[in-house]
Amino acid sequence: MNIIETHNLTRRFGRTEAVHGLDLAVPEGSVFALLGPNGAGKSTTIKMLMNLIAPTVGEARVLGVDSRQLSPREREQIGYVSENQPLPLWMTVRQYLDYCRPFYSAWDGELEKTLLAKFELPGDRKLQHLSRGMLMKAALLSSLAYRPKLLVLDEPFSGLDPLVRDEFVRGILEVSELGGWTVLVSSHDIEEVERLCDRIALMDEGRLQFAESTESLLGRFRRVEVTLQGGTADLASPPPDWLELERTGELVRFTTTRHEREVTEQACRQRFPGAAVAVNPMTLRDIFIVLTRAGRTAKKGAAA
Amino acid sequence: MNLTWYILKKDFVRLRLPLALWVILMVGRFLVGDRILRVENSDLDALQVTLGTLGAMHNVLFGLQLILCCVLVAALIHEDSVVGENAWWVTRPISGARLLGAKLVGLVLFFWVLPQVVSLPWWLYSGFDRRAIGGAVIQLAYTQAALSLLVLVVAVLTANAARFVAMVLLLVFAWMCGFITFLAHSPDVPLGVTQTRALAGVVLSLAVIALVVGHQFLTRRRGRSWVMFSVGFVLMLLLANFWPWDWSRWALWRGSEPPALARVTVAPTGEVAFTKVGSNLDPSLVRMEMGFRYVNLPGDYSLNFGSVTGTLRWPDGTMQKRTGWIQSYPMAISWHIMGLRAPAGVSPEEWRNSAQRRGDAAIIFIPGSYAAKLRQQAPAWTGELELAAYHGELVAEVPFREGAADGRAGHKVRVMRIEHLESGSLVVNLAESVPIPAGEDLPIPLDIATRRRPPACYVLSSRDRTKFVLLRPYAESGTFVNSVVVLRSTFSVNVGQLENPADPHWLDQAEVLKVAYWSVGSLVRPAHSDGLHETQFRNGHRVEPATAPKPAPGT
């Protein structure tokens, strides 16, 4: 069952189309990352899912309900943390939690205490006096203590220094062990996402590029380095799944997006007879960069 | 309901310090008001300066209080903004309806109930009775509601304080531009139409405010809310300038007139006087004063300020329908006192019923050509007068000596100073706290909320209470402090007509009487005159033309 589904979800701001015809499905129990560069439409998508803004066209269903119709009953099962969300900074951490508590029938006082200790949040300090990392932790705590079915994190790592980011991710990982929630994270922080997520969707310029499991994604992308050793190289009309094909002297490099060991080796033997082929796994970060760059090159080509 | 209170409690905690400051400003105004009533100075000129300073101080506090009130109402809304894409509450199990409920309860408690509670000791201290407190409650609630609802509608359409201030300035500017643009199109509007416009404006404002606020809280679609607000704003401008109908009689509950005035009729005297107006808009316009008398008006009632509609009809069939208003002339000596205060040996009831008929004049603007025509041929006039009715009440009988005080019905009068001038006149300084019946000085003439502050008259009465002399004010310092009018008035009085050679110490036994006039509704009366003739009259009294020398017999 999908906990989030979107159909042709589109949002325009004047003439700018921030999100275009997005069809997305987030399975229940998954940790789903929405990746993309700045301006890709991730936050706009999440705002539409949370009913913070209305879609221009299309619809989104969250917990089986049209996002425009999300009622307090559904809200009790959704946790939302965003870098942009203004918190009541004049409250202390304790006051903030006290204020949130009555709105949730499933608020777990024990979990609140556990998380408070785990996140090392000072209860008597005002939110405005917390560091950015601490503030995000407080927001996370207030969104976790009622054990939501769906946790939505919109750019949660932005502006956090590496140490705090690590703590934050560890915090999410720890709580994810506590219950079977579905997590949707939007970010351009790939390393952190790689540690967290089991499914990934890439957005660029408002469009969904792909959505699949992290395992499958990491499995099908490979960086291939071919050393020609004096042989010939057929670089004309490369297969469409070869991206960023380039030759530097005797060295040819490209990224294949559909790696299968035999298929890749056979294709290399045909185009680069007698060459030495090295196939290297890629990090999510490398894949993200390659795809983003390839998308922009294709766009420039189309424009030219 | 509990969750609504949680939100309310949160808002209270958030706003408690500025709310406390707001209350402190209010209490500060009470203290200044009390000081105005107590300040003494042997030099009356210096006293006026001190009173002026205190009045200015009060006005500063009042201004700050108003600004802070606006800021607080806006802050209450912006605390959980209903504009923008990042509101915290939207992502929590809080519905727009619940939030709206919490904000409205907060609005009522913080800005309507709290000032009443804070003002109650001040009202009691000022000698208010239940009726005066009731009036003050209505007055304060009305003012606070008007202010907070206007702020509310702008606050729900703006995301933060800076945008709120910018929007307020823009709207004030737009309203002024709109009003100035339209002003030239409606130079002469009858009172009833103006009142209807004001009332319709209130109804429309409330509808627009309810619609915009409700829509924004429930849907957060600011674009549509702005469209509603803009349409309402333009409609208000059009209504304020172009509404043509007079529905004031029905809309302002004019139907209920006091039973005591059921027999009152209006009789035109048939006399008119003309004054050239010299209007830029119509140079030929002439002001016509048409005299009339009230018949069967009990002595303790007074009729005042209203509108008149009627038609002049000439024998040749020419007709001219015009509207105007009633000019009430100040009474040379208070008939009212005479109506209220029967001389010794006469029963009050008998005296009341025998009080003299009084008259007023209707002021109607007519083209100059009709005035000329009227001089040649007397037209008949048939019309209808609408009059505000007041009931007089003796609210203070203060012995005429410094420091003496008296009062009832919420009025408190103290003789602060009596100065004997060489000319034989007296200068008297009085300190007074006066209740506003409900809604004095409000822009919207709802009868229920704007029963006018009773016009009052002050009379120095002789011991035997057969002679009265009106105290004429020549300096007055006053201010409104949460429905209490705080007044320091200086009167001059020529006591010559009260002198009694048989009783040289008569002044020690004299009293200052204060009569307040309470609004009790209005009357609508038809009137007819078979023929109007030009005459001269001033201040409601006919001026007999200088007697022309009789022609010598035989010439």
mmCIF file of N, CA, C and O in Angstrom, chain B residues 85-133:
data_model
loop_
_atom_site.group_PDB
_atom_site.id
_atom_site.type_symbol
_atom_site.label_atom_id
_atom_site.label_comp_id
_atom_site.label_asym_id
_atom_site.label_seq_id
_atom_site.Cartn_x
_atom_site.Cartn_y
_atom_site.Cartn_z
ATOM 1 N N GLU B 85 3.096 30.081 3.290
ATOM 2 C CA GLU B 85 3.227 28.658 2.988
ATOM 3 C C GLU B 85 3.893 27.882 4.108
ATOM 4 O O GLU B 85 4.191 26.706 3.940
ATOM 5 N N ASN B 86 4.175 28.544 5.216
ATOM 6 C CA ASN B 86 4.958 27.852 6.227
ATOM 7 C C ASN B 86 4.322 27.874 7.606
ATOM 8 O O ASN B 86 5.018 27.686 8.593
ATOM 9 N N ALA B 87 3.021 28.129 7.652
ATOM 10 C CA ALA B 87 2.388 28.229 8.975
ATOM 11 C C ALA B 87 2.562 26.914 9.745
ATOM 12 O O ALA B 87 2.381 25.828 9.197
ATOM 13 N N TRP B 88 2.901 27.054 11.000
ATOM 14 C CA TRP B 88 3.166 25.888 11.838
ATOM 15 C C TRP B 88 1.881 25.102 12.104
ATOM 16 O O TRP B 88 1.840 23.886 12.008
ATOM 17 N N TRP B 89 0.813 25.846 12.424
ATOM 18 C CA TRP B 89 -0.414 25.183 12.866
ATOM 19 C C TRP B 89 -1.045 24.320 11.774
ATOM 20 O O TRP B 89 -1.713 23.330 12.072
ATOM 21 N N VAL B 90 -0.800 24.688 10.499
ATOM 22 C CA VAL B 90 -1.439 23.953 9.401
ATOM 23 C C VAL B 90 -0.985 22.500 9.390
ATOM 24 O O VAL B 90 -1.738 21.601 9.017
ATOM 25 N N THR B 91 0.272 22.256 9.826
ATOM 26 C CA THR B 91 0.806 20.900 9.769
ATOM 27 C C THR B 91 0.507 20.118 11.044
ATOM 28 O O THR B 91 1.008 19.021 11.223
ATOM 29 N N ARG B 92 -0.269 20.735 11.921
ATOM 30 C CA ARG B 92 -0.634 20.072 13.175
ATOM 31 C C ARG B 92 -2.133 19.789 13.178
ATOM 32 O O ARG B 92 -2.860 20.370 12.364
ATOM 33 N N PRO B 93 -2.602 18.965 14.109
ATOM 34 C CA PRO B 93 -4.042 18.646 14.077
ATOM 35 C C PRO B 93 -4.906 19.800 14.597
ATOM 36 O O PRO B 93 -5.609 19.688 15.592
ATOM 37 N N ILE B 94 -4.797 20.925 13.935
ATOM 38 C CA ILE B 94 -5.573 22.110 14.319
ATOM 39 C C ILE B 94 -6.351 22.529 13.075
ATOM 40 O O ILE B 94 -5.742 22.845 12.050
ATOM 41 N N SER B 95 -7.659 22.527 13.178
ATOM 42 C CA SER B 95 -8.448 22.921 12.006
ATOM 43 C C SER B 95 -8.552 24.443 11.958
ATOM 44 O O SER B 95 -8.402 25.127 12.986
ATOM 45 N N GLY B 96 -8.807 24.951 10.755
ATOM 46 C CA GLY B 96 -8.974 26.398 10.608
ATOM 47 C C GLY B 96 -10.115 26.909 11.454
ATOM 48 O O GLY B 96 -10.048 27.985 12.051
ATOM 49 N N ALA B 97 -11.190 26.099 11.547
ATOM 50 C CA ALA B 97 -12.359 26.527 12.330
ATOM 51 C C ALA B 97 -11.996 26.637 13.808
ATOM 52 O O ALA B 97 -12.396 27.585 14.484
ATOM 53 N N ARG B 98 -11.215 25.670 14.300
ATOM 54 C CA ARG B 98 -10.830 25.707 15.715
ATOM 55 C C ARG B 98 -9.937 26.920 15.984
ATOM 56 O O ARG B 98 -10.103 27.625 16.986
ATOM 57 N N LEU B 99 -9.009 27.141 15.065
ATOM 58 C CA LEU B 99 -8.105 28.280 15.253
ATOM 59 C C LEU B 99 -8.898 29.590 15.226
ATOM 60 O O LEU B 99 -8.680 30.480 16.061
ATOM 61 N N LEU B 100 -9.837 29.675 14.277
ATOM 62 C CA LEU B 100 -10.672 30.879 14.200
ATOM 63 C C LEU B 100 -11.444 31.071 15.499
ATOM 64 O O LEU B 100 -11.508 32.183 16.046
ATOM 65 N N GLY B 101 -12.010 29.963 16.009
ATOM 66 C CA GLY B 101 -12.742 30.038 17.274
ATOM 67 C C GLY B 101 -11.853 30.554 18.389
ATOM 68 O O GLY B 101 -12.246 31.444 19.157
ATOM 69 N N ALA B 102 -10.640 30.006 18.471
ATOM 70 C CA ALA B 102 -9.713 30.417 19.536
ATOM 71 C C ALA B 102 -9.354 31.897 19.404
ATOM 72 O O ALA B 102 -9.300 32.633 20.398
ATOM 73 N N LYS B 103 -9.140 32.334 18.164
ATOM 74 C CA LYS B 103 -8.747 33.739 17.962
ATOM 75 C C LYS B 103 -9.916 34.678 18.291
ATOM 76 O O LYS B 103 -9.712 35.756 18.855
ATOM 77 N N LEU B 104 -11.126 34.257 17.925
ATOM 78 C CA LEU B 104 -12.281 35.120 18.214
ATOM 79 C C LEU B 104 -12.528 35.199 19.720
ATOM 80 O O LEU B 104 -12.819 36.279 20.245
ATOM 81 N N VAL B 105 -12.395 34.050 20.393
ATOM 82 C CA VAL B 105 -12.557 34.078 21.858
ATOM 83 C C VAL B 105 -11.479 34.975 22.464
ATOM 84 O O VAL B 105 -11.750 35.786 23.363
ATOM 85 N N GLY B 106 -10.252 34.855 21.943
ATOM 86 C CA GLY B 106 -9.155 35.705 22.427
ATOM 87 C C GLY B 106 -9.451 37.176 22.199
ATOM 88 O O GLY B 106 -9.242 38.021 23.077
ATOM 89 N N LEU B 107 -9.984 37.460 21.018
ATOM 90 C CA LEU B 107 -10.315 38.844 20.676
ATOM 91 C C LEU B 107 -11.329 39.415 21.666
ATOM 92 O O LEU B 107 -11.178 40.536 22.169
ATOM 93 N N VAL B 108 -12.358 38.598 21.937
ATOM 94 C CA VAL B 108 -13.409 39.057 22.847
ATOM 95 C C VAL B 108 -12.856 39.210 24.268
ATOM 96 O O VAL B 108 -13.070 40.231 24.921
ATOM 97 N N LEU B 109 -12.122 38.202 24.727
ATOM 98 C CA LEU B 109 -11.633 38.246 26.113
ATOM 99 C C LEU B 109 -10.583 39.338 26.324
ATOM 100 O O LEU B 109 -10.635 40.089 27.291
ATOM 101 N N PHE B 110 -9.626 39.412 25.402
ATOM 102 C CA PHE B 110 -8.513 40.342 25.600
ATOM 103 C C PHE B 110 -8.920 41.792 25.322
ATOM 104 O O PHE B 110 -8.471 42.710 26.005
ATOM 105 N N PHE B 111 -9.715 41.960 24.276
ATOM 106 C CA PHE B 111 -9.929 43.338 23.818
ATOM 107 C C PHE B 111 -11.328 43.880 24.080
ATOM 108 O O PHE B 111 -11.570 45.061 23.889
ATOM 109 N N TRP B 112 -12.265 43.006 24.450
ATOM 110 C CA TRP B 112 -13.592 43.510 24.776
ATOM 111 C C TRP B 112 -13.865 43.367 26.278
ATOM 112 O O TRP B 112 -14.350 44.285 26.911
ATOM 113 N N VAL B 113 -13.579 42.175 26.817
ATOM 114 C CA VAL B 113 -13.917 41.925 28.230
ATOM 115 C C VAL B 113 -12.871 42.537 29.163
ATOM 116 O O VAL B 113 -13.225 43.203 30.146
ATOM 117 N N LEU B 114 -11.595 42.315 28.848
ATOM 118 C CA LEU B 114 -10.542 42.819 29.736
ATOM 119 C C LEU B 114 -10.653 44.325 30.003
ATOM 120 O O LEU B 114 -10.604 44.751 31.164
ATOM 121 N N PRO B 115 -10.824 45.159 28.967
ATOM 122 C CA PRO B 115 -10.949 46.594 29.260
ATOM 123 C C PRO B 115 -12.169 46.923 30.114
ATOM 124 O O PRO B 115 -12.139 47.865 30.912
ATOM 125 N N GLN B 116 -13.232 46.125 29.955
ATOM 126 C CA GLN B 116 -14.421 46.356 30.797
ATOM 127 C C GLN B 116 -14.085 46.072 32.262
ATOM 128 O O GLN B 116 -14.447 46.839 33.152
ATOM 129 N N VAL B 117 -13.390 44.942 32.472
ATOM 130 C CA VAL B 117 -13.042 44.554 33.848
ATOM 131 C C VAL B 117 -12.114 45.603 34.459
ATOM 132 O O VAL B 117 -12.288 46.009 35.617
ATOM 133 N N VAL B 118 -11.144 46.052 33.659
ATOM 134 C CA VAL B 118 -10.193 47.053 34.169
ATOM 135 C C VAL B 118 -10.910 48.380 34.430
ATOM 136 O O VAL B 118 -10.577 49.105 35.376
ATOM 137 N N SER B 119 -11.925 48.679 33.617
ATOM 138 C CA SER B 119 -12.602 49.973 33.746
ATOM 139 C C SER B 119 -13.643 50.004 34.855
ATOM 140 O O SER B 119 -14.034 51.085 35.299
ATOM 141 N N LEU B 120 -14.093 48.806 35.260
ATOM 142 C CA LEU B 120 -15.191 48.769 36.230
ATOM 143 C C LEU B 120 -14.884 49.575 37.509
ATOM 144 O O LEU B 120 -15.709 50.399 37.929
ATOM 145 N N PRO B 121 -13.701 49.391 38.124
ATOM 146 C CA PRO B 121 -13.417 50.202 39.318
ATOM 147 C C PRO B 121 -13.454 51.707 39.018
ATOM 148 O O PRO B 121 -13.902 52.503 39.831
ATOM 149 N N TRP B 122 -12.995 52.073 37.829
ATOM 150 C CA TRP B 122 -12.993 53.481 37.421
ATOM 151 C C TRP B 122 -14.414 54.020 37.294
ATOM 152 O O TRP B 122 -14.724 55.132 37.717
ATOM 153 N N TRP B 123 -15.278 53.192 36.740
ATOM 154 C CA TRP B 123 -16.677 53.619 36.603
ATOM 155 C C TRP B 123 -17.322 53.762 37.978
ATOM 156 O O TRP B 123 -18.064 54.710 38.233
ATOM 157 N N LEU B 124 -17.054 52.774 38.834
ATOM 158 C CA LEU B 124 -17.640 52.846 40.188
ATOM 159 C C LEU B 124 -17.092 54.060 40.924
ATOM 160 O O LEU B 124 -17.821 54.786 41.599
ATOM 161 N N TYR B 125 -15.806 54.297 40.764
ATOM 162 C CA TYR B 125 -15.167 55.450 41.407
ATOM 163 C C TYR B 125 -15.784 56.758 40.901
ATOM 164 O O TYR B 125 -15.903 57.734 41.634
ATOM 165 N N SER B 126 -16.182 56.742 39.619
ATOM 166 C CA SER B 126 -16.774 57.951 39.038
ATOM 167 C C SER B 126 -18.242 58.111 39.407
ATOM 168 O O SER B 126 -18.911 59.010 38.903
ATOM 169 N N GLY B 127 -18.755 57.218 40.221
ATOM 170 C CA GLY B 127 -20.127 57.360 40.697
ATOM 171 C C GLY B 127 -21.160 56.811 39.745
ATOM 172 O O GLY B 127 -22.328 57.177 39.812
ATOM 173 N N PHE B 128 -20.752 55.919 38.853
ATOM 174 C CA PHE B 128 -21.716 55.383 37.895
ATOM 175 C C PHE B 128 -22.701 54.451 38.598
ATOM 176 O O PHE B 128 -22.308 53.624 39.415
ATOM 177 N N ASP B 129 -23.961 54.581 38.233
ATOM 178 C CA ASP B 129 -24.947 53.610 38.702
ATOM 179 C C ASP B 129 -25.091 52.521 37.639
ATOM 180 O O ASP B 129 -24.337 52.489 36.672
ATOM 181 N N ARG B 130 -26.062 51.629 37.835
ATOM 182 C CA ARG B 130 -26.172 50.487 36.920
ATOM 183 C C ARG B 130 -26.441 50.923 35.480
ATOM 184 O O ARG B 130 -25.897 50.376 34.539
ATOM 185 N N ARG B 131 -27.306 51.946 35.353
ATOM 186 C CA ARG B 131 -27.632 52.405 34.007
ATOM 187 C C ARG B 131 -26.398 52.998 33.327
ATOM 188 O O ARG B 131 -26.118 52.715 32.166
ATOM 189 N N ALA B 132 -25.645 53.784 34.094
ATOM 190 C CA ALA B 132 -24.451 54.406 33.523
ATOM 191 C C ALA B 132 -23.406 53.345 33.187
ATOM 192 O O ALA B 132 -22.737 53.422 32.132
ATOM 193 N N ILE B 133 -23.275 52.324 34.045
ATOM 194 C CA ILE B 133 -22.308 51.260 33.762
ATOM 195 C C ILE B 133 -22.742 50.483 32.517
ATOM 196 O O ILE B 133 -21.920 50.159 31.658
#
